[in-house]
Coordinates of C-alpha atoms in Angstrom, one line a residue:
M818 CA 139.0 -83.3 -25.2
R819 CA 139.9 -80.1 -26.0
F820 CA 138.5 -77.7 -29.0
Q821 CA 141.5 -75.7 -31.1
L822 CA 139.9 -73.0 -32.8
L823 CA 143.3 -71.3 -33.4
G824 CA 144.1 -73.3 -36.1
P825 CA 141.9 -75.4 -38.0
L826 CA 138.8 -76.0 -35.8
A827 CA 140.1 -79.8 -34.4
L828 CA 139.3 -81.5 -32.0
A829 CA 142.4 -83.0 -29.8
D830 CA 142.2 -85.8 -27.2
G831 CA 145.8 -85.8 -25.8
P832 CA 147.9 -86.3 -28.7
D833 CA 144.9 -87.2 -31.1
V834 CA 144.0 -84.8 -33.3
V835 CA 140.9 -84.2 -35.6
A836 CA 140.7 -81.5 -37.7
L837 CA 136.5 -81.6 -38.7
Q838 CA 135.4 -81.5 -42.3
P839 CA 133.6 -78.0 -43.7
S840 CA 130.6 -78.2 -43.1
K841 CA 127.4 -75.7 -41.6
P842 CA 127.7 -77.5 -38.1
V843 CA 131.2 -76.8 -37.9
I844 CA 130.8 -73.2 -38.9
L845 CA 128.4 -72.9 -36.2
L846 CA 130.9 -74.6 -33.4
A847 CA 133.5 -71.8 -34.3
A848 CA 131.0 -69.1 -34.1
L849 CA 129.5 -70.2 -30.8
L850 CA 133.4 -70.7 -29.6
L851 CA 134.6 -67.7 -30.8
H852 CA 131.9 -66.4 -28.1
A853 CA 132.2 -68.8 -25.4
N854 CA 130.4 -68.8 -22.1
S855 CA 128.4 -66.2 -23.7
T856 CA 124.7 -65.6 -25.1
V857 CA 125.3 -65.7 -29.5
S858 CA 122.2 -64.6 -31.0
A859 CA 120.1 -66.9 -33.2
D860 CA 120.4 -64.1 -36.0
Y861 CA 124.4 -64.0 -36.3
L862 CA 124.6 -67.7 -35.8
Q863 CA 122.4 -67.9 -39.5
R864 CA 124.7 -64.6 -40.8
A865 CA 127.3 -66.9 -40.1
V866 CA 126.5 -70.5 -41.5
W867 CA 124.6 -68.6 -44.6
G868 CA 125.8 -65.3 -44.7
E869 CA 123.7 -62.0 -45.1
D870 CA 121.2 -63.5 -48.0
Q871 CA 119.5 -66.6 -45.7
P872 CA 117.1 -69.1 -47.0
A873 CA 113.4 -68.6 -45.2
T874 CA 113.9 -71.8 -43.6
A875 CA 116.9 -70.5 -41.6
R876 CA 115.9 -70.3 -38.3
A877 CA 114.8 -74.0 -38.6
A878 CA 117.9 -74.9 -40.4
L879 CA 119.9 -73.6 -37.2
Q880 CA 118.1 -76.1 -35.3
T881 CA 119.2 -79.2 -37.4
C882 CA 122.5 -77.7 -37.4
V883 CA 122.4 -77.6 -33.3
L884 CA 121.5 -81.2 -32.7
R885 CA 123.4 -82.3 -35.9
L886 CA 126.6 -80.8 -33.6
R887 CA 125.6 -82.3 -30.0
R888 CA 125.5 -86.0 -32.7
L889 CA 128.7 -84.6 -33.6
F890 CA 129.9 -84.3 -29.4
T891 CA 128.5 -87.7 -28.7
K892 CA 130.7 -89.3 -31.9
H893 CA 133.6 -87.8 -30.3
G894 CA 133.0 -88.3 -26.8
V895 CA 133.1 -84.2 -26.1
T896 CA 131.9 -84.3 -22.4
G897 CA 132.1 -81.2 -19.5
T898 CA 131.0 -78.5 -23.0
S899 CA 127.1 -78.3 -23.9
I900 CA 125.0 -76.5 -25.9
E901 CA 122.7 -74.9 -24.7
A902 CA 119.8 -73.1 -25.9
V903 CA 118.8 -69.9 -24.0
P904 CA 116.4 -67.0 -24.6
G905 CA 117.8 -65.3 -28.0
G906 CA 120.2 -68.1 -29.0
Y907 CA 122.4 -70.2 -27.8
R908 CA 125.7 -70.6 -25.6
I909 CA 129.1 -73.2 -25.6
T910 CA 130.4 -73.5 -22.6
A911 CA 134.1 -73.5 -22.0
G912 CA 137.2 -73.0 -20.2
P913 CA 141.0 -72.7 -20.9
P914 CA 141.3 -76.4 -20.0
T915 CA 139.3 -77.3 -22.8
L916 CA 139.7 -74.4 -25.7
D917 CA 142.9 -73.2 -26.5
L918 CA 141.4 -69.6 -27.6
L919 CA 140.6 -69.1 -23.9
G920 CA 144.0 -70.9 -22.8
F921 CA 146.0 -68.1 -24.9
R922 CA 143.9 -65.4 -23.5
D923 CA 144.6 -66.8 -19.8
Q924 CA 147.9 -67.2 -20.4
V925 CA 148.6 -63.4 -21.8
R926 CA 146.8 -62.7 -18.3
R927 CA 149.1 -64.3 -16.5
A928 CA 151.8 -62.4 -18.5
T929 CA 150.8 -59.7 -17.9
A930 CA 151.0 -60.0 -14.1
L931 CA 154.7 -61.0 -14.3
A932 CA 155.6 -57.5 -15.9
G933 CA 158.2 -57.0 -13.4
D934 CA 159.8 -60.1 -13.7
P935 CA 161.1 -60.5 -17.7
E936 CA 162.1 -63.5 -17.9
A937 CA 159.2 -64.7 -16.6
E938 CA 156.4 -63.3 -19.0
L939 CA 158.7 -64.0 -21.9
Y940 CA 158.7 -67.5 -21.1
T941 CA 154.9 -68.0 -20.6
L942 CA 154.0 -65.6 -23.7
K943 CA 156.3 -67.6 -25.6
D944 CA 153.8 -70.7 -23.5
A945 CA 150.8 -68.8 -25.2
L946 CA 151.8 -68.5 -28.7
S947 CA 152.4 -71.9 -28.7
L948 CA 148.9 -72.9 -28.9
W949 CA 148.5 -71.2 -32.7
Q950 CA 148.6 -74.2 -34.9
G951 CA 148.4 -72.6 -38.5
S952 CA 146.0 -70.7 -40.4
L953 CA 143.5 -69.6 -38.6
L954 CA 139.4 -71.5 -39.3
A955 CA 141.6 -72.7 -42.5
N956 CA 138.3 -75.6 -42.4
V957 CA 135.4 -72.9 -41.4
R958 CA 133.9 -71.6 -44.9
S959 CA 132.3 -68.7 -43.3
D960 CA 132.8 -65.1 -45.0
V961 CA 131.3 -63.4 -42.3
L962 CA 133.8 -65.3 -39.9
H963 CA 136.4 -64.6 -41.5
R964 CA 135.4 -60.9 -42.1
D965 CA 134.7 -60.0 -38.9
E966 CA 136.4 -62.3 -36.6
V967 CA 139.4 -64.1 -38.2
P968 CA 141.3 -60.0 -37.9
R969 CA 140.3 -59.6 -34.8
L970 CA 141.9 -62.7 -33.3
S971 CA 144.7 -62.3 -35.3
E972 CA 145.4 -59.1 -33.8
E973 CA 145.3 -60.3 -30.4
R974 CA 148.1 -63.2 -32.0
L975 CA 150.2 -59.8 -33.3
R976 CA 150.3 -57.9 -30.2
A977 CA 151.6 -61.2 -28.5
V978 CA 154.4 -61.4 -30.9
E979 CA 155.0 -58.2 -30.5
R980 CA 155.6 -58.2 -26.8
V981 CA 157.6 -60.9 -27.0
C982 CA 159.9 -59.1 -28.8
D983 CA 160.0 -56.4 -27.1
L984 CA 161.3 -58.7 -24.2
L985 CA 163.8 -60.2 -25.7
L986 CA 165.4 -57.0 -27.1
G987 CA 165.3 -55.4 -23.5
L988 CA 166.7 -58.7 -22.6
G989 CA 169.6 -57.9 -24.7
R990 CA 168.8 -61.0 -26.9
C991 CA 168.7 -59.2 -30.4
G992 CA 169.7 -62.0 -32.3
E993 CA 166.9 -64.6 -30.9
A994 CA 164.2 -61.6 -31.7
L995 CA 165.5 -61.4 -35.2
V996 CA 164.5 -65.3 -35.6
D997 CA 160.5 -64.0 -35.4
L998 CA 161.0 -60.6 -37.0
W999 CA 162.6 -61.6 -40.3
T1000 CA 159.1 -63.9 -40.4
A1001 CA 157.1 -61.4 -39.1
T1002 CA 158.0 -57.9 -41.2
R1003 CA 157.7 -60.4 -44.6
V1004 CA 154.0 -61.7 -43.4
Y1005 CA 153.0 -58.3 -42.5
P1006 CA 154.6 -56.1 -44.9
G1007 CA 153.0 -52.8 -44.0
H1008 CA 152.6 -53.1 -40.0
E1009 CA 155.3 -50.9 -38.7
R1010 CA 156.1 -51.4 -35.5
F1011 CA 157.3 -55.1 -36.7
H1012 CA 159.7 -52.9 -38.6
E1013 CA 160.8 -51.4 -35.9
Q1014 CA 161.7 -53.5 -34.0
L1015 CA 163.7 -55.8 -36.9
I1016 CA 165.6 -52.0 -37.8
E1017 CA 166.4 -52.0 -33.7
A1018 CA 167.7 -55.7 -33.8
L1019 CA 169.8 -55.5 -36.7
Y1020 CA 171.5 -52.1 -35.6
R1021 CA 172.4 -53.7 -32.3
T1022 CA 174.0 -56.7 -33.5
G1023 CA 176.4 -54.7 -35.5
R1024 CA 174.5 -54.6 -38.6
Q1025 CA 174.4 -50.6 -39.4
S1026 CA 174.2 -50.5 -42.9
Q1027 CA 171.8 -53.7 -43.1
A1028 CA 169.4 -51.7 -40.5
L1029 CA 169.6 -48.6 -42.8
A1030 CA 168.7 -50.9 -46.0
E1031 CA 166.0 -52.2 -44.0
Y1032 CA 164.2 -48.5 -43.5
R1033 CA 164.7 -47.7 -46.9
R1034 CA 163.1 -50.7 -47.7
V1035 CA 160.2 -50.2 -45.8
K1036 CA 160.4 -46.6 -47.0
G1037 CA 159.9 -47.8 -50.1
F1038 CA 157.1 -49.9 -49.7
L1039 CA 154.9 -47.5 -47.3
L1040 CA 155.2 -45.0 -49.9
D1041 CA 154.8 -47.3 -53.1
E1042 CA 152.1 -49.3 -51.9
L1043 CA 150.3 -47.3 -48.9
G1044 CA 151.1 -43.6 -50.0
V1045 CA 152.1 -42.8 -46.8
D1046 CA 155.7 -41.8 -44.8
P1047 CA 156.9 -44.0 -41.7
S1048 CA 155.4 -43.3 -38.6
P1049 CA 157.5 -40.7 -36.6
S1050 CA 158.8 -43.2 -34.0
L1051 CA 160.3 -45.1 -37.5
R1052 CA 161.8 -41.7 -38.7
Q1053 CA 163.1 -41.0 -35.4
L1054 CA 164.6 -44.5 -34.9
E1055 CA 166.9 -43.8 -38.4
L1056 CA 168.2 -41.2 -37.4
S1057 CA 169.2 -42.5 -34.0
I1058 CA 170.6 -45.0 -35.8
L1059 CA 172.6 -42.2 -38.4
R1060 CA 173.6 -40.4 -35.1
G1061 CA 175.5 -43.5 -33.5
E1062 CA 173.2 -43.5 -30.8
D1063 CA 173.7 -46.0 -28.4
L1064 CA 169.8 -47.5 -28.3
G1065 CA 170.6 -49.9 -24.7
G1066 CA 169.9 -53.0 -23.7
G1067 CA 166.8 -52.1 -21.7
G1068 CA 165.1 -49.7 -24.3
A1069 CA 162.6 -52.1 -25.5
V1070 CA 160.7 -53.4 -22.6
R1071 CA 157.7 -52.2 -22.8
A1072 CA 154.0 -52.0 -21.3
A1073 CA 152.6 -55.5 -21.2
V1074 CA 150.4 -57.1 -23.7
E1075 CA 146.8 -55.2 -23.5
P1076 CA 143.5 -54.8 -25.8
A1077 CA 144.7 -52.6 -28.7
P1078 CA 143.0 -48.9 -27.8
A1079 CA 141.2 -46.2 -29.7
S1080 CA 143.8 -43.8 -30.2
A1081 CA 144.7 -41.0 -32.8
S1082 CA 143.3 -37.4 -32.2
A1083 CA 140.3 -38.5 -29.8
S1084 CA 140.7 -38.9 -26.2
A1085 CA 141.9 -42.3 -25.2
P1086 CA 143.8 -44.9 -23.6
V1087 CA 147.7 -44.6 -24.3
P1088 CA 148.5 -47.0 -27.5
A1089 CA 151.2 -49.2 -27.5
P1090 CA 154.5 -47.7 -26.4
G1091 CA 157.3 -47.1 -29.1
P1092 CA 160.9 -48.0 -29.1
G1093 CA 162.5 -46.8 -25.6
A1094 CA 159.7 -46.9 -23.8
T1095 CA 160.7 -48.6 -19.9
S1096 CA 157.4 -48.2 -18.1
R1097 CA 153.5 -48.5 -18.6
V1098 CA 150.4 -46.1 -17.9
I1099 CA 147.9 -47.1 -15.6
Q1100 CA 144.8 -45.9 -14.6
G1101 CA 145.0 -43.8 -11.6
A1102 CA 148.8 -43.6 -11.0
A1103 CA 151.3 -41.6 -11.3
V1104 CA 153.9 -44.2 -13.6
P1105 CA 157.7 -43.1 -14.2
L1106 CA 159.2 -42.6 -17.7
P1107 CA 162.9 -42.1 -17.7
A1108 CA 164.9 -40.7 -20.6
A1109 CA 167.9 -42.4 -21.8
A1110 CA 170.1 -39.9 -23.3
P1111 CA 169.1 -37.4 -25.7
G1112 CA 167.9 -38.4 -28.7
A1113 CA 167.9 -42.2 -27.6
G1114 CA 164.3 -42.5 -29.2
P1115 CA 160.8 -41.8 -27.8
V1116 CA 159.6 -42.1 -24.5
F1117 CA 156.1 -41.1 -24.4
P1118 CA 154.8 -43.6 -27.4
A1119 CA 153.7 -42.1 -30.5
V1120 CA 149.7 -41.8 -30.7
P1121 CA 149.4 -43.7 -33.9
H1122 CA 147.3 -42.1 -36.8
F1123 CA 147.6 -38.5 -35.4
T1124 CA 146.3 -36.2 -37.6
G1125 CA 144.7 -32.4 -37.0
R1126 CA 145.3 -30.3 -34.4
E1127 CA 149.2 -28.9 -35.7
A1128 CA 149.0 -25.7 -35.1
E1129 CA 147.8 -26.7 -30.9
A1130 CA 151.1 -28.9 -31.3
A1131 CA 153.2 -26.8 -33.2
A1132 CA 152.5 -24.6 -30.5
M1133 CA 152.5 -26.5 -27.3
A1134 CA 155.9 -28.0 -28.5
A1135 CA 157.1 -24.4 -28.9
R1136 CA 155.9 -23.4 -25.3
L1137 CA 157.1 -26.2 -23.5
T1138 CA 160.8 -26.0 -25.1
A1139 CA 161.4 -22.5 -25.5
P1140 CA 164.0 -20.9 -23.1
P1141 CA 162.5 -18.9 -20.0
P1142 CA 162.8 -15.4 -21.0
P1143 CA 165.5 -12.8 -20.1
G1144 CA 164.4 -11.9 -16.0
A1145 CA 161.9 -15.0 -15.1
D1146 CA 162.7 -15.5 -11.7
G1147 CA 162.3 -19.6 -12.5
G1148 CA 159.9 -20.0 -9.3
R1149 CA 157.2 -21.6 -11.1
P1150 CA 156.9 -24.6 -13.7
L1151 CA 155.7 -23.7 -17.1
T1152 CA 152.2 -24.6 -17.6
V1153 CA 150.6 -25.8 -20.3
L1154 CA 146.5 -26.2 -20.3
V1155 CA 144.7 -28.3 -23.1
S1156 CA 140.6 -27.9 -21.8
G1157 CA 137.6 -29.1 -24.6
A1158 CA 134.7 -31.9 -24.3
P1159 CA 135.1 -35.2 -23.8
G1160 CA 136.2 -37.3 -26.4
I1161 CA 137.8 -34.2 -28.2
G1162 CA 141.0 -35.2 -28.7
K1163 CA 142.6 -34.1 -25.4
S1164 CA 144.8 -37.0 -24.2
A1165 CA 146.1 -37.6 -27.6
L1166 CA 147.2 -34.2 -28.1
A1167 CA 149.2 -33.9 -24.6
Q1168 CA 150.3 -37.8 -25.5
H1169 CA 151.5 -37.0 -28.8
V1170 CA 153.6 -33.4 -27.9
A1171 CA 155.3 -35.6 -25.3
H1172 CA 156.4 -37.8 -27.6
L1173 CA 157.4 -34.7 -29.9
V1174 CA 159.5 -33.0 -27.1
R1175 CA 160.8 -36.0 -25.1
D1176 CA 164.6 -34.8 -26.2
S1177 CA 164.4 -31.8 -24.1
F1178 CA 163.7 -33.4 -21.0
P1179 CA 166.2 -35.4 -19.5
A1180 CA 165.3 -35.7 -16.2
G1181 CA 162.0 -37.8 -17.2
R1182 CA 158.6 -37.6 -18.2
L1183 CA 155.7 -38.6 -15.8
L1184 CA 151.5 -38.9 -17.3
V1185 CA 149.1 -39.3 -14.0
R1186 CA 145.8 -40.0 -14.7
M1187 CA 143.8 -37.6 -12.1
T1188 CA 140.7 -39.5 -12.1
R1189 CA 139.6 -43.4 -10.8
A1190 CA 138.2 -45.9 -13.4
D1191 CA 135.2 -45.2 -12.1
G1192 CA 135.5 -41.7 -12.8
H1193 CA 135.7 -40.3 -9.4
P1194 CA 139.3 -38.0 -9.0
R1195 CA 142.2 -39.1 -7.2
T1196 CA 143.2 -36.6 -4.1
A1197 CA 146.0 -34.0 -4.4
D1198 CA 148.1 -35.3 -1.8
E1199 CA 147.8 -39.2 -3.3
V1200 CA 149.3 -37.4 -6.6
A1201 CA 151.9 -35.3 -4.8
A1202 CA 153.8 -38.1 -3.1
E1203 CA 153.7 -40.1 -6.4
V1204 CA 154.6 -37.4 -8.1
G1205 CA 157.6 -37.0 -5.8
A1206 CA 158.2 -41.0 -6.0
A1207 CA 158.4 -40.9 -9.4
L1208 CA 160.5 -38.8 -10.0
G1209 CA 163.0 -38.0 -7.3
P1210 CA 164.7 -35.7 -6.6
A1211 CA 165.8 -33.0 -9.5
R1212 CA 168.7 -32.7 -10.8
A1213 CA 170.7 -29.1 -11.3
G1214 CA 170.1 -28.0 -14.5
E1215 CA 167.8 -30.4 -15.9
R1216 CA 163.7 -30.4 -16.6
A1217 CA 161.1 -33.3 -16.4
L1218 CA 157.5 -33.1 -18.3
L1219 CA 154.4 -33.6 -16.0
V1220 CA 151.5 -34.7 -17.9
L1221 CA 148.0 -34.3 -15.5
D1222 CA 145.7 -36.3 -17.9
D1223 CA 142.1 -35.9 -17.0
V1224 CA 142.1 -32.6 -14.4
V1225 CA 138.7 -32.2 -12.4
D1226 CA 139.6 -29.1 -11.0
A1227 CA 142.3 -26.7 -10.0
D1228 CA 142.9 -28.1 -6.8
Q1229 CA 144.4 -31.2 -7.6
V1230 CA 146.9 -29.6 -9.7
R1231 CA 148.0 -26.6 -7.8
P1232 CA 150.1 -28.7 -4.8
L1233 CA 151.9 -30.2 -7.7
L1234 CA 153.3 -26.9 -9.6
T1235 CA 156.0 -26.1 -7.2
P1236 CA 159.2 -27.3 -9.0
P1237 CA 161.1 -24.9 -10.9
D1238 CA 162.2 -27.0 -13.3
L1239 CA 159.4 -28.9 -14.1
A1240 CA 156.8 -28.3 -17.0
V1241 CA 153.3 -29.4 -17.4
V1242 CA 150.9 -30.1 -19.6
V1243 CA 147.3 -30.5 -18.2
T1244 CA 144.2 -31.9 -19.5
S1245 CA 140.7 -31.1 -18.5
R1246 CA 137.3 -30.9 -19.6
M1247 CA 137.2 -27.7 -17.3
G1248 CA 138.5 -24.7 -18.5
L1249 CA 140.6 -24.2 -15.1
G1250 CA 140.0 -20.2 -15.2
G1251 CA 141.0 -20.2 -11.6
L1252 CA 144.0 -22.1 -12.5
I1253 CA 145.3 -19.7 -15.1
A1254 CA 144.6 -16.8 -13.2
T1255 CA 146.3 -17.5 -9.6
H1256 CA 149.6 -19.7 -11.5
G1257 CA 149.8 -18.3 -15.4
G1258 CA 150.2 -20.7 -18.2
W1259 CA 148.8 -20.8 -22.0
V1260 CA 145.2 -22.2 -22.6
H1261 CA 144.6 -24.3 -25.9
R1262 CA 140.9 -25.0 -26.2
L1263 CA 140.3 -27.7 -28.6
T1264 CA 137.1 -27.7 -31.0
A1265 CA 135.6 -30.7 -33.1
F1266 CA 137.2 -31.5 -36.8
T1267 CA 137.9 -28.9 -39.3
E1268 CA 136.4 -31.4 -42.3
A1269 CA 140.0 -31.6 -44.1
E1270 CA 140.8 -32.8 -40.7
S1271 CA 138.7 -35.4 -40.4
Y1272 CA 139.1 -36.8 -44.2
A1273 CA 142.9 -37.0 -43.1
L1274 CA 142.0 -39.2 -40.0
L1275 CA 140.4 -41.2 -42.4
L1276 CA 143.0 -41.5 -44.4
A1277 CA 145.5 -42.0 -42.1
A1278 CA 143.1 -44.9 -40.4
L1279 CA 141.8 -46.8 -42.9
G1280 CA 144.3 -46.6 -45.8
T1281 CA 144.5 -44.0 -48.9
E1282 CA 143.4 -46.5 -51.3
R1283 CA 139.8 -47.6 -49.8
V1284 CA 139.0 -44.0 -48.7
E1285 CA 139.8 -42.4 -52.4
A1286 CA 138.1 -45.0 -53.9
E1287 CA 135.0 -42.9 -52.5
P1288 CA 136.0 -39.6 -51.4
R1289 CA 132.6 -38.4 -51.7
A1290 CA 130.8 -41.3 -48.8
A1291 CA 134.1 -40.7 -47.4
R1292 CA 133.2 -37.1 -46.4
Q1293 CA 129.2 -37.7 -45.7
L1294 CA 130.6 -40.0 -43.1
T1295 CA 132.9 -37.4 -41.3
A1296 CA 129.8 -35.5 -41.0
L1297 CA 127.4 -37.8 -39.8
C1298 CA 130.1 -37.8 -37.2
G1299 CA 129.7 -34.1 -36.6
H1300 CA 133.7 -34.0 -37.0
F1301 CA 133.9 -35.0 -33.5
P1302 CA 137.1 -36.8 -32.6
A1303 CA 136.0 -40.0 -30.5
A1304 CA 133.1 -40.5 -32.7
L1305 CA 135.8 -40.7 -36.2
R1306 CA 137.8 -42.8 -34.3
I1307 CA 135.0 -45.7 -33.3
L1308 CA 134.1 -45.4 -36.8
T1309 CA 137.3 -46.2 -38.5
A1310 CA 137.6 -48.7 -35.7
R1311 CA 134.1 -50.7 -37.0
L1312 CA 135.1 -49.9 -41.1
L1313 CA 138.8 -51.7 -40.1
T1314 CA 137.2 -54.8 -39.1
R1315 CA 134.9 -54.9 -41.8
P1316 CA 137.0 -54.4 -44.9
G1317 CA 135.1 -55.4 -47.0
L1318 CA 132.1 -52.7 -45.9
R1319 CA 132.3 -49.9 -49.0
L1320 CA 131.3 -46.6 -47.5
G1321 CA 128.6 -46.0 -49.6
D1322 CA 127.2 -48.6 -48.1
A1323 CA 128.6 -47.2 -44.8
V1324 CA 126.9 -43.7 -45.2
D1325 CA 123.2 -45.4 -45.1
W1326 CA 124.2 -48.0 -42.2
L1327 CA 126.0 -45.2 -39.9
G1328 CA 122.8 -42.3 -40.8
D1329 CA 119.8 -44.9 -39.6
D1330 CA 120.9 -44.0 -36.2
P1331 CA 124.6 -42.6 -35.3
L1332 CA 124.5 -42.7 -31.9
A1333 CA 123.5 -46.6 -31.9
R1334 CA 126.2 -47.5 -34.6
L1335 CA 129.2 -45.1 -33.1
T1336 CA 130.2 -48.3 -30.4
L1337 CA 132.6 -50.8 -30.3
T1338 CA 130.5 -54.1 -30.2
D1339 CA 132.4 -55.9 -28.2
S1340 CA 134.3 -53.2 -26.1
P1341 CA 130.6 -51.4 -24.9
D1342 CA 132.7 -48.8 -23.0
H1343 CA 134.0 -47.0 -26.4
S1344 CA 130.2 -45.4 -27.3
V1345 CA 129.4 -41.7 -28.1
S1346 CA 126.4 -42.6 -25.6
G1347 CA 128.8 -43.9 -23.3
L1348 CA 131.2 -40.8 -23.5
F1349 CA 128.4 -38.6 -22.8
D1350 CA 126.4 -40.4 -20.0
R1351 CA 129.6 -40.5 -18.1
A1352 CA 130.2 -36.7 -18.9
L1353 CA 126.1 -36.4 -17.6
D1354 CA 127.4 -38.4 -14.7
R1355 CA 130.1 -36.2 -13.8
L1356 CA 128.1 -33.3 -13.3
D1357 CA 126.0 -31.6 -10.1
P1358 CA 122.1 -32.7 -10.9
R1359 CA 121.1 -29.3 -11.7
L1360 CA 123.3 -28.9 -14.4
S1361 CA 122.8 -32.0 -16.3
E1362 CA 118.9 -31.4 -15.5
A1363 CA 119.8 -27.8 -17.5
L1364 CA 121.7 -30.2 -20.1
L1365 CA 119.1 -32.6 -20.7
R1366 CA 116.6 -29.5 -20.8
I1367 CA 118.6 -27.6 -23.3
G1368 CA 119.1 -30.7 -25.9
A1369 CA 115.3 -31.7 -26.2
G1370 CA 114.2 -28.0 -26.8
P1371 CA 114.5 -26.0 -29.1
P1372 CA 117.9 -24.0 -30.2
E1373 CA 116.2 -20.1 -28.3
L1374 CA 117.4 -22.1 -24.8
L1375 CA 120.6 -21.3 -25.9
G1376 CA 119.6 -17.6 -26.4
E1377 CA 116.5 -15.7 -25.9
S1378 CA 113.3 -17.1 -24.9
I1379 CA 110.5 -17.6 -27.2
E1380 CA 106.8 -15.6 -26.7
T1381 CA 104.1 -16.6 -28.4
D1382 CA 100.5 -15.0 -28.1
G1383 CA 102.5 -12.7 -25.3
K1384 CA 103.1 -15.6 -23.2
Q1385 CA 106.9 -17.1 -22.3
N1386 CA 106.7 -20.5 -23.0
H1387 CA 110.7 -21.3 -23.0
P1388 CA 112.2 -19.3 -20.6
P1389 CA 115.5 -19.0 -21.4
V1390 CA 118.8 -20.7 -19.0
P1391 CA 120.7 -18.8 -17.1
E1392 CA 123.0 -17.6 -17.8
D1393 CA 125.4 -19.0 -15.1
V1394 CA 124.3 -22.6 -15.6
L1395 CA 124.9 -22.1 -19.2
E1396 CA 128.9 -20.1 -18.3
Q1397 CA 129.1 -23.9 -16.5
L1398 CA 127.7 -26.2 -19.1
A1399 CA 130.1 -24.6 -21.5
D1400 CA 133.4 -24.6 -18.7
A1401 CA 133.3 -28.4 -18.9
G1402 CA 132.9 -28.9 -22.2
L1403 CA 129.3 -29.5 -22.9
L1404 CA 129.1 -26.2 -24.9
E1405 CA 130.5 -24.8 -27.3
D1406 CA 131.1 -21.3 -28.6
G1407 CA 128.5 -19.6 -31.0
P1408 CA 127.5 -18.4 -33.1
P1409 CA 124.6 -18.1 -34.0
G1410 CA 124.1 -17.5 -30.6
P1411 CA 126.8 -17.6 -27.3
Y1412 CA 126.5 -20.8 -27.1
R1413 CA 125.8 -23.8 -29.2
I1414 CA 125.4 -27.6 -28.8
H1415 CA 127.5 -30.5 -31.0
D1416 CA 124.6 -32.1 -32.9
L1417 CA 125.6 -35.9 -31.4
L1418 CA 125.1 -34.3 -28.0
R1419 CA 121.7 -33.0 -28.9
A1420 CA 120.8 -36.4 -30.6
H1421 CA 122.1 -38.7 -27.6
L1422 CA 120.0 -35.9 -24.6
R1423 CA 116.8 -36.2 -27.2
R1424 CA 117.4 -39.8 -26.8
T1425 CA 118.0 -39.9 -23.0
V1426 CA 114.6 -37.5 -22.3
R1427 CA 112.7 -39.7 -24.2
I1428 CA 114.1 -43.2 -22.7
R1429 CA 113.2 -41.4 -19.2
N1430 CA 110.0 -40.4 -20.6
R1431 CA 108.7 -43.5 -21.4
R1432 CA 110.0 -44.8 -18.0
T1433 CA 107.8 -42.3 -16.0
E1434 CA 104.7 -43.4 -18.6
K1435 CA 104.9 -46.7 -17.5
V1436 CA 105.2 -46.1 -14.2

């Protein structure tokens, strides 16, 4: 017996399929299956079954639903799957053979492992997509599940469809890709990636005029319905078509299907690549991004919803693409350093600029993660060997771009700054003043967004209609986030999964406990508190203790000492410690004093100290 969740909720026994009739036990079953093998709280199950306005007897009625569901299992001969009562809620056990959602995810993982074999990956992904059987949860009448869960599941399918079309284009099977893309673009008119793929497929099958007409149609839709311009990658694709450039048969084989990242101007994983990318970014490895002919399309992907940092992006692009000054010996590569606090948007800016300047680096572009998944730095020798292997021998007169992301110290970088035809963008939480002193370069120190930049990010991520319907609430939300890019990205991700939530209501919800709410419940690593905890873990213990003291103490700890009755109550933190914390991106330049601390970080530090004190008291 198999549960079918990817369509109307049904039970399948071989070729026989029984679609379940709408009922409260069926809602309960759907909620449990959506979180199979995990404990689902009774509170969540009650909201799923009865909505936000629950009857007073909801807890007892939930137990009755569980009993009815167990009888349903007995009636249909369901074996090997059971509903367990566990502390705090219930859990249902299932595996890929008994639940199509788990089977789909298992096949997608298998496809990811086959990224080096496009034909095998394509076959595996098509097999995964065949498990989808119509309108998702059509017979499950739960506003909560359709609001919170269905969009996430739909996004998983869309990413798989995108990848299938990428593979077809990369394999030169553009006509086959058109079949899926005509449907996808009409069903999801605001999904720009499908339009990019359709336009590319039309152009590569000799339908240039049709491809340009499709671009104009998409541009009109985006302007009329959403009030936005086409993305940079769509505009670049149109330009490539107008130039008559060869987009190439392999230009669309991209990164394997992965969870959707938090992107835009916050520090975030690299988003799904756009047209022209031929390889993927791997955590902890140097990954070559070979170039096609100049102008053939982006290689570093455009960062979705990238906003703000206009001056920094323009300055970086100008410096990276400028010819060497007269009389320069060309003995050292050009270096640009992007530094700032964790979550401030360093990686996004670097990737955005790398995308903008792609045509100026025909020898290739390379993104290197300088820390491992556990936060430990990679050795300079290890990185140097991989970079050398990835870039290969330099071709005379051709430049390459190297992006070193999340550098821990200058010694990681110096061995890589040797080829004269190399331009290097370094992102780091550290100021790396020693590197600039010995090797030169330009520095861009990022701070929090301005109010206008924060508002623009909400517009880009949530859409003009939703934001401008409640502009005052939108600005209150950005203020609650402290105009901090990582916090804004987490907030917009949460609001996107709750399209029915008014921004005014979100203000009250977020204001109650910003640190607790600025987290993605299905991805706990994406949280403001987690970001700050990882930053503290990377500090020397002496510095982390000083930062906790600053956060829990009065503002004057960042300046002059406070005196009461002639006695010094709070001696100031030594200046060298403040300097090191500022260099690590955890203190900002004043005013009012020489340094200040971001409100979200201060709140996190105070909470950390309270928790530690409570644990000490218990002992």
